[in-house]
Short mmCIF file of C-alpha atoms and ligand atoms in Angstrom, two decimals:
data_model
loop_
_atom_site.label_atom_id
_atom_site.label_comp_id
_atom_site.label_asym_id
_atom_site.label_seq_id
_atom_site.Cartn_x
_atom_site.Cartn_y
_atom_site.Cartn_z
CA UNK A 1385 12.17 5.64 -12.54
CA UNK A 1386 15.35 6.51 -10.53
CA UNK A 1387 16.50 3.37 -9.25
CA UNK A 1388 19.05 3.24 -6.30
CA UNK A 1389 22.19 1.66 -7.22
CA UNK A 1390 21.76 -1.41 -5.42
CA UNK A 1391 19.61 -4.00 -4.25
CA UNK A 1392 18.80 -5.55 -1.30
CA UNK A 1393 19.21 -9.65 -2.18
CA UNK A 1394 19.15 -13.03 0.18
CA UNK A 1395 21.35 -11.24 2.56
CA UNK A 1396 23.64 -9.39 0.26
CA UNK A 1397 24.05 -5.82 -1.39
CA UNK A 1398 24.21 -6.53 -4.91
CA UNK A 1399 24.30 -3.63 -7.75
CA UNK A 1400 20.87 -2.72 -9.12
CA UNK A 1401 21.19 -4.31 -12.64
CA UNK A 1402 22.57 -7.79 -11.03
CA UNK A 1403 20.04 -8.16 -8.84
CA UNK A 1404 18.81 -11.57 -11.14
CA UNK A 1405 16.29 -14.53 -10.32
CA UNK A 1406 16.27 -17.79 -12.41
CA UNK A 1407 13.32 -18.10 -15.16
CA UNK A 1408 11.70 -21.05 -12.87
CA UNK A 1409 11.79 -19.12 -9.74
CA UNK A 1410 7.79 -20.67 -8.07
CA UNK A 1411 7.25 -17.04 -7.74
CA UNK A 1412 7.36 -16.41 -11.28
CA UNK A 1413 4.84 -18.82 -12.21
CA UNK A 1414 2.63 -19.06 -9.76
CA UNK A 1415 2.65 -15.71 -7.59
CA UNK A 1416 4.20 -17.02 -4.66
CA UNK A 1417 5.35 -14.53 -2.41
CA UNK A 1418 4.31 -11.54 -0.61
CA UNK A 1419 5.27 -7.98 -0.44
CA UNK A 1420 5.17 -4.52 1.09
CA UNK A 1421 4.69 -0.70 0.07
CA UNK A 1422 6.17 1.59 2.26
CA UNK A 1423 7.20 5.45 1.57
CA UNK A 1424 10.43 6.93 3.60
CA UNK A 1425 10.03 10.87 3.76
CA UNK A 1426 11.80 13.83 4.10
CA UNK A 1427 11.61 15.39 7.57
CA UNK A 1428 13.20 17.91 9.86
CA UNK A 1429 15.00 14.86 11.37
CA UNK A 1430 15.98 13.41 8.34
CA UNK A 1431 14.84 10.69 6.10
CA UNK A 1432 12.09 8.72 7.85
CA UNK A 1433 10.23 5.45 7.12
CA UNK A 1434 6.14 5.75 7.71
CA UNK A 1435 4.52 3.25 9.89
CA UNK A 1436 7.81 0.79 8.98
CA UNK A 1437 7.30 -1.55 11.90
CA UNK A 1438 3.54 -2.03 10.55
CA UNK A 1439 4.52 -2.85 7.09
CA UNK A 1440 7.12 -5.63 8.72
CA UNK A 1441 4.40 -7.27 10.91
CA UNK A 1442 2.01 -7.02 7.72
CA UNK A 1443 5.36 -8.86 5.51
CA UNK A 1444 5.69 -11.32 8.32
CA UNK A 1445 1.74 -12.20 8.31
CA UNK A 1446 1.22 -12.36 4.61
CA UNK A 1447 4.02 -14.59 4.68
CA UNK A 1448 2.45 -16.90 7.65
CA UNK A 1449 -1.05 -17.02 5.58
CA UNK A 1450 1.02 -18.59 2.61
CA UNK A 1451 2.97 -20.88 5.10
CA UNK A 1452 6.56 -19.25 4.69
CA UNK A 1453 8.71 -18.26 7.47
CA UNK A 1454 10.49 -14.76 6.90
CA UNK A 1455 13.95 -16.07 5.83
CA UNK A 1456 15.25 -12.64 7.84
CA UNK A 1457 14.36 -11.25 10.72
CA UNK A 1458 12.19 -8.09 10.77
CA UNK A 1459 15.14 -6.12 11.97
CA UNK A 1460 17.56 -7.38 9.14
CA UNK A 1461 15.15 -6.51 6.79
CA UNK A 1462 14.84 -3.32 8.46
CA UNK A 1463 18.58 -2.25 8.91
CA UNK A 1464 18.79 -3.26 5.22
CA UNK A 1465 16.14 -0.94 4.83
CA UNK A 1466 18.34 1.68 6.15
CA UNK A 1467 21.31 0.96 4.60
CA UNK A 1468 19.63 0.92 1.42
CA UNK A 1469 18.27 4.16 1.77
CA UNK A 1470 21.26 6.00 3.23
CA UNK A 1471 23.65 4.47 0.58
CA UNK A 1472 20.93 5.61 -2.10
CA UNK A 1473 21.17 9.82 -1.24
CA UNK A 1474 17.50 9.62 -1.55
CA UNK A 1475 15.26 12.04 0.32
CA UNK A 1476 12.27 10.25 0.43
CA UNK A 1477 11.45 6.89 -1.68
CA UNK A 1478 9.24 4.61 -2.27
CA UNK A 1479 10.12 0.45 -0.27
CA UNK A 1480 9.76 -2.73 -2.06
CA UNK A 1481 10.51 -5.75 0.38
CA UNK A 1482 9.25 -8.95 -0.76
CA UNK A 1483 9.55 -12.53 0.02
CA UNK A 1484 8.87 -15.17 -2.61
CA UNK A 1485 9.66 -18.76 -3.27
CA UNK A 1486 12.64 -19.56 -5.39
CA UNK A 1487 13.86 -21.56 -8.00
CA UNK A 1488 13.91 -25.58 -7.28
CA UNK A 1489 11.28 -28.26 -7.88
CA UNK A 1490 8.56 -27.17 -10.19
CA UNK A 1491 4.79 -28.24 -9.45
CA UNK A 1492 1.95 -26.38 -7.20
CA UNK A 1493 3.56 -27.64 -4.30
CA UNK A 1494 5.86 -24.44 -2.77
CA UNK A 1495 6.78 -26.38 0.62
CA UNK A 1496 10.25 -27.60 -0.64
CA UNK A 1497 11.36 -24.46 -2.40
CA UNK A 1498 13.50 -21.75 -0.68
CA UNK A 1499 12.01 -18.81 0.69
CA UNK A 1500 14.09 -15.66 -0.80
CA UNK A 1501 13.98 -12.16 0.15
CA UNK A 1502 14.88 -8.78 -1.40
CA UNK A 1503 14.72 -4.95 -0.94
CA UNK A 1504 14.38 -2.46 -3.66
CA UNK A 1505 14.05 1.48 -3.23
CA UNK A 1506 13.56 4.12 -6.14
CA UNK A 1507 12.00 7.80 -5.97
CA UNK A 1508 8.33 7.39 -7.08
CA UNK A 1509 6.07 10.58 -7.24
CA UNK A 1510 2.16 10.77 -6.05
CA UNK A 1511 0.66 7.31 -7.81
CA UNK A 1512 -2.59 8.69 -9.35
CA UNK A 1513 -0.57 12.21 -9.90
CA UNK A 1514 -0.10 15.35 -7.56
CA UNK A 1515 -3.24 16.88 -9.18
CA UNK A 1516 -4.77 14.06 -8.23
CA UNK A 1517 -3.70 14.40 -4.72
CA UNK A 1518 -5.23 18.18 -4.86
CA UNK A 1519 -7.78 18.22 -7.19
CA UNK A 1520 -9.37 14.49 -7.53
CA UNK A 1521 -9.47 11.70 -9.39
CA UNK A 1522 -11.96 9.68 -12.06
CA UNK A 1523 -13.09 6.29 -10.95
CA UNK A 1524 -15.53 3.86 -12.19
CA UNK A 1525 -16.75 0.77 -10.46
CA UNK A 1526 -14.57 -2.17 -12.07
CA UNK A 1527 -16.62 -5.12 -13.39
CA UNK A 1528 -14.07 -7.83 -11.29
CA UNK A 1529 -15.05 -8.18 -8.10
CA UNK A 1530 -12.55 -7.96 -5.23
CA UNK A 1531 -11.32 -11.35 -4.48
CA UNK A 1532 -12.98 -12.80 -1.56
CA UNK A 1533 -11.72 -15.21 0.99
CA UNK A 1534 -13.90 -17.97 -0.50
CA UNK A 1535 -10.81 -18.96 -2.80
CA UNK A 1536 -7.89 -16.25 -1.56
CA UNK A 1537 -7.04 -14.48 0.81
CA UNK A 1538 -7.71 -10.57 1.19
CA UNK A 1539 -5.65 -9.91 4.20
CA UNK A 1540 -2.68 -10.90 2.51
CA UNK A 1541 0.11 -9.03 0.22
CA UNK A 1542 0.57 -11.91 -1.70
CA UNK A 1543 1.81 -11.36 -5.35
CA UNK A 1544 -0.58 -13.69 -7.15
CA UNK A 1545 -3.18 -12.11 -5.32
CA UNK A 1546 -2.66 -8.94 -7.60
CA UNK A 1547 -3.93 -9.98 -10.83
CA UNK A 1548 -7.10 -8.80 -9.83
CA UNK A 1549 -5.85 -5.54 -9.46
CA UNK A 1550 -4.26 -5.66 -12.08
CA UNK A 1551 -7.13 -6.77 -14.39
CA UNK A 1552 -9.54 -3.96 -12.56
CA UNK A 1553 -6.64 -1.34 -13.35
CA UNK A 1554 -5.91 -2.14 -17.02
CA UNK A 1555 -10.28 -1.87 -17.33
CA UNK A 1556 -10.09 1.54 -15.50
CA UNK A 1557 -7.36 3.10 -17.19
CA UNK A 1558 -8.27 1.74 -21.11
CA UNK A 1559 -11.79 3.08 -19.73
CA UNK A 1560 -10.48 6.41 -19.53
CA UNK A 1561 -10.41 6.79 -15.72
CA UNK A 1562 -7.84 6.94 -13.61
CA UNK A 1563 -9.04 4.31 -10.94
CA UNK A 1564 -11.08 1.29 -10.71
CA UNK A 1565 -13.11 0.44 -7.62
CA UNK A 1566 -13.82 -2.59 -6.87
CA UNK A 1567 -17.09 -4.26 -5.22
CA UNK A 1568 -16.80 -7.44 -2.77
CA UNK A 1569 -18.55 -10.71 -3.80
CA UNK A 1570 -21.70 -9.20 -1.86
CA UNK A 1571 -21.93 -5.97 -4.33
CA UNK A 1572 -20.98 -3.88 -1.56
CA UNK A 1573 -17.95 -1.54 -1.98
CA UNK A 1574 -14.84 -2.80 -1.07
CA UNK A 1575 -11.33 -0.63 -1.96
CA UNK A 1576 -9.43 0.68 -5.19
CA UNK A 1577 -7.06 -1.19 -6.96
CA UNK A 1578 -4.34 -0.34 -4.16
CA UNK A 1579 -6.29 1.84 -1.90
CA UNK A 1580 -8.66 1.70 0.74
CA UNK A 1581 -12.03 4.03 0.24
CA UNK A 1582 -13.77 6.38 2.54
CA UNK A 1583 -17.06 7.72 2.20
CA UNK A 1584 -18.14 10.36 3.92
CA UNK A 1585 -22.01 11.63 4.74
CA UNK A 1586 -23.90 14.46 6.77
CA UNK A 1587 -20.23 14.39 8.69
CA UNK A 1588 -19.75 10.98 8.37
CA UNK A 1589 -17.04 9.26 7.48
CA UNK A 1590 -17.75 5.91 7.19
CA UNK A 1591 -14.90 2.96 5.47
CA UNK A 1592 -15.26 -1.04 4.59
CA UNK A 1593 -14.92 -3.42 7.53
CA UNK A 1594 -12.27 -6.24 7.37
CA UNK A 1595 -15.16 -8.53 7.13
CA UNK A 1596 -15.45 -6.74 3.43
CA UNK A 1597 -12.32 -8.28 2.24
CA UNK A 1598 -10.36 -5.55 2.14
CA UNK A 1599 -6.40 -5.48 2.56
CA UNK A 1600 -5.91 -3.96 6.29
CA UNK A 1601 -4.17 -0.65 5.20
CA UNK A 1602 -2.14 0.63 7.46
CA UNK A 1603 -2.58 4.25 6.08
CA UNK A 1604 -6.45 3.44 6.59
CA UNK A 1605 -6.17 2.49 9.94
CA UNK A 1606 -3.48 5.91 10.18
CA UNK A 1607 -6.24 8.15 8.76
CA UNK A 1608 -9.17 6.64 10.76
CA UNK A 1609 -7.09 7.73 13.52
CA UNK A 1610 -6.71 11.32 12.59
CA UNK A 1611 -10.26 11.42 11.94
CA UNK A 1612 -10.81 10.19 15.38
CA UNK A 1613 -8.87 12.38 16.97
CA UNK A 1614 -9.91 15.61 15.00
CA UNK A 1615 -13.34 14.83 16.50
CA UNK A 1616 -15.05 13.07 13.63
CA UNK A 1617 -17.04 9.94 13.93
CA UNK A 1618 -15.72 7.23 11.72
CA UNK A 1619 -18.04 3.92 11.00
CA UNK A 1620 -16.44 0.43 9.90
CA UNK A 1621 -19.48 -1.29 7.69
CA UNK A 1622 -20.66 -2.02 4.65
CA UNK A 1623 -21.06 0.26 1.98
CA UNK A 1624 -23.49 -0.10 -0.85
CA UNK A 1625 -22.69 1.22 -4.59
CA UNK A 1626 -24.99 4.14 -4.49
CA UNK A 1627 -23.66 5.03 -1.06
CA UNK A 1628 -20.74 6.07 -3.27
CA UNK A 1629 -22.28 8.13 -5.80
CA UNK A 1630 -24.44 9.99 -3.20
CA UNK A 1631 -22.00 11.17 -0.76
CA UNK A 1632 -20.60 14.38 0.04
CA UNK A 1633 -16.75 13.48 0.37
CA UNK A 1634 -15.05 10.17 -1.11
CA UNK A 1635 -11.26 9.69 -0.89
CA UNK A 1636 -8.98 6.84 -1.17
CA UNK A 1637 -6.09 6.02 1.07
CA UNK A 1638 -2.82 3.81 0.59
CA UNK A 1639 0.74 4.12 0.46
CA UNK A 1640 1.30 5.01 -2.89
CA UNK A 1641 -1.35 7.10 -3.45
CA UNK A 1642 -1.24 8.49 0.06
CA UNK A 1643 -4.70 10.51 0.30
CA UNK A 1644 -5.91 11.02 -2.64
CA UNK A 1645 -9.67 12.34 -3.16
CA UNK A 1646 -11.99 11.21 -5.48
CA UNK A 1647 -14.40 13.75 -7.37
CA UNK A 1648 -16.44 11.39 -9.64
CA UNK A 1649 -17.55 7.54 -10.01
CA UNK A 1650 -19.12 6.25 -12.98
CA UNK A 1651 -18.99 9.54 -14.51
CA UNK A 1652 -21.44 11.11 -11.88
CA UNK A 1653 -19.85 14.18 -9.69
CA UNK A 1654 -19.07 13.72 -6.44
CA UNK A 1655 -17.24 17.59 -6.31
CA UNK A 1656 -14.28 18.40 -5.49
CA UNK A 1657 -12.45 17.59 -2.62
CA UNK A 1658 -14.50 18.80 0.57
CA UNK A 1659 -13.54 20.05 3.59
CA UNK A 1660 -13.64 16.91 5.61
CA UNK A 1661 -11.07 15.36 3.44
CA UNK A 1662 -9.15 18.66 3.25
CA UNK A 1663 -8.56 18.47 6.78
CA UNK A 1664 -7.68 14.87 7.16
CA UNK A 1665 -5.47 15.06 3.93
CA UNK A 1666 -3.41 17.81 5.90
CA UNK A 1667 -3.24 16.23 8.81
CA UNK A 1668 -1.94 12.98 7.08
CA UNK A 1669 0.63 15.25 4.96
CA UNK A 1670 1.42 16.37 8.81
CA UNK A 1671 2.04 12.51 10.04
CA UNK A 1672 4.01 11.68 6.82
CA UNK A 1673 6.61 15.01 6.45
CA UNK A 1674 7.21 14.49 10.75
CA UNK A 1675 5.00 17.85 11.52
CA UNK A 1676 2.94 16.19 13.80
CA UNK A 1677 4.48 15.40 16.83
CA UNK A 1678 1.45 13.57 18.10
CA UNK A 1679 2.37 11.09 15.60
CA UNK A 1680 6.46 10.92 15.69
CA UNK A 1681 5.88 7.45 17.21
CA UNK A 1682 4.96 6.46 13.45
CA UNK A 1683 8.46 7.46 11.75
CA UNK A 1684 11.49 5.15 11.44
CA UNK A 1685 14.07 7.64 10.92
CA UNK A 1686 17.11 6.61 8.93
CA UNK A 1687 20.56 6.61 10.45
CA UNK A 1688 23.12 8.84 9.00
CA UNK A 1689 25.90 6.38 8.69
CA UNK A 1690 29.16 7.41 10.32
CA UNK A 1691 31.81 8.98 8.57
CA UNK A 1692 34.58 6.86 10.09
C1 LIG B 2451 -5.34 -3.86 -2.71
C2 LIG B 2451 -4.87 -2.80 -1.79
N1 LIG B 2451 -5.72 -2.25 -0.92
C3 LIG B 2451 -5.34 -1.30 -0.05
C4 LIG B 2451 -4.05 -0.82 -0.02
C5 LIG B 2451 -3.64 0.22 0.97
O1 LIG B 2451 -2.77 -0.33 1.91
P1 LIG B 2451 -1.67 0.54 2.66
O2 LIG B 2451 -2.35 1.73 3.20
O3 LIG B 2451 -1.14 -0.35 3.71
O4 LIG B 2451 -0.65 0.91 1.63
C6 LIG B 2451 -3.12 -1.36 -0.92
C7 LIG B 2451 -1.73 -0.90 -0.94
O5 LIG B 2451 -0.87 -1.52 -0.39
C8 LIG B 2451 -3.53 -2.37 -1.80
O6 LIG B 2451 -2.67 -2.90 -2.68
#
């Protein structure tokens, strides 16, 4: 991994290996806190941040749904974003904000402990692999189901959230695939591990609906967009297992993965990547690298601090 040499920290710029919590931070213990993904790209213009603004409204409402109040504002956390980057020389990177409770009383209840913040950036490659990205990946259905909002809460980035993931992932991967999909409490598809799914059909495309507990992605609701506006019809509702199996196209979208295709479930073929998702996926490579100008509106490009 190739770290930056400094961290973002409660309002300071501390250097990467001092960047320290104490061992009974709440967050630690009970998965308090809530977090972002976000990728900064190399452009003609620069270094620029995809969709940045969306990731800092998502950050802001995870953090409302587990009754904290950002301890920044979204534009500290944002020029710190910046400054981060710039001081790191990196080209394009991979964002980790997150906001967590601290260290003080222990016990279930959070309300009295601080609310901390931090930003870490580091050059991270395609998640599920740049053949992936081209060629397809393996997934089997995971036997956890996606947690519902029964006893959590989907829409939210909130760490503790993630064991399921986690759990799903480790069973993919020992498995011998290289994703695990998970089903809502219904049985009906829901997303990846950290991806939404699309599944397309006779021309198709049809993805989850909230209602499916899914995590809103923002590069979901970015490619249902392109799809849009390259003419295709895209459906939000439920999506049974076999749907899956039996259609034409299946890819999964999310920010570290970015579009990544998906060429067999359960080890049944799917094919490789069609032309539907071909055409999307370049499109989206468009959006992110700042070649489609009917998307600049999505970049946050990073300032080139002044020499002075
Ligand atoms: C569980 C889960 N679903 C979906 C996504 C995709 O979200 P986004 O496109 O905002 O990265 C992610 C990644 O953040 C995720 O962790």
């Amino acid at each position: 991994m190739n770290t930056a040499d400094q961290i973002w920290l409660n309002g300071e710029f501390v250097a990467w290996e001092d960047a320290k919590v104490h061992v009974l931070t709440h967050a630690i213990h009970y998965g308090t806190g809530v977090f972002e993904g976000i990728r900064a790209y190399e452009t003609e213009r620069g270094t620029e941040i995809f969709r940045h603004q969306d990731h800092l409204d998502r950050l802001e409402r995870s953090a409302k749904l587990y009754y904290m109040d950002l301890p920044y504002s979204k534009e500290q956390i944002r020029e710190a974003t910046h400054e981060l980057i710039a001081a790191s020389g990196f080209k394009s990177c991979y964002i980790r904000p997150l906001v967590y409770r601290g260290y003080g009383p222990m016990g279930l209840n959070p309300l009295d402990n601080p609310v901390e913040a931090m930003v870490a950036v580091w050059e991270w490659g395609a998640y599920l692999g740049e053949e992936g990205k081209r060629n397809g990946v393996r997934a089997r259905v995971s036997s956890y189901r996606r947690i519902s909002s029964d006893s959590l809460i989907p829409h939210a980035k909130a760490c503790g959230q993630y064991l399921n993931s986690v759990l799903a992932k480790i069973e993919s991967l020992k498995a011998g695939y290289e994703e695990g999909i998970l089903l809502d409490d219904k049985g009906n598809v829901c997303e990846g591990t950290g991806e939404n799914i699309f599944v397309i059909r006779d021309g198709v495309i049809c993805t989850p609906p909230q209602t499916a507990a899914i995590l809103d992605g923002i590069n979901r609701k970015s490619c249902v967009q392109i799809a849009r506006d390259l003419g295709y019809e895209v459906i939000e509702r439920d999506i049974a297992r076999a749907e899956v199996t039996l259609a034409d196209e299946v890819f999964l979208t999310g920010t570290a993965a970015e579009l990544t295709p998906l060429r067999e479930i359960d080890d049944i073929e799917i094919g490789p990547p069609g032309p539907i998702t071909r055409e999307i996926q370049r499109v989206f490579d468009d959006a992110l690298h700042g070649r489609a100008p009917q998307y600049a509106e999505w970049l946050d490009l990073v300032p080139v601090p002044s020499k002075a």
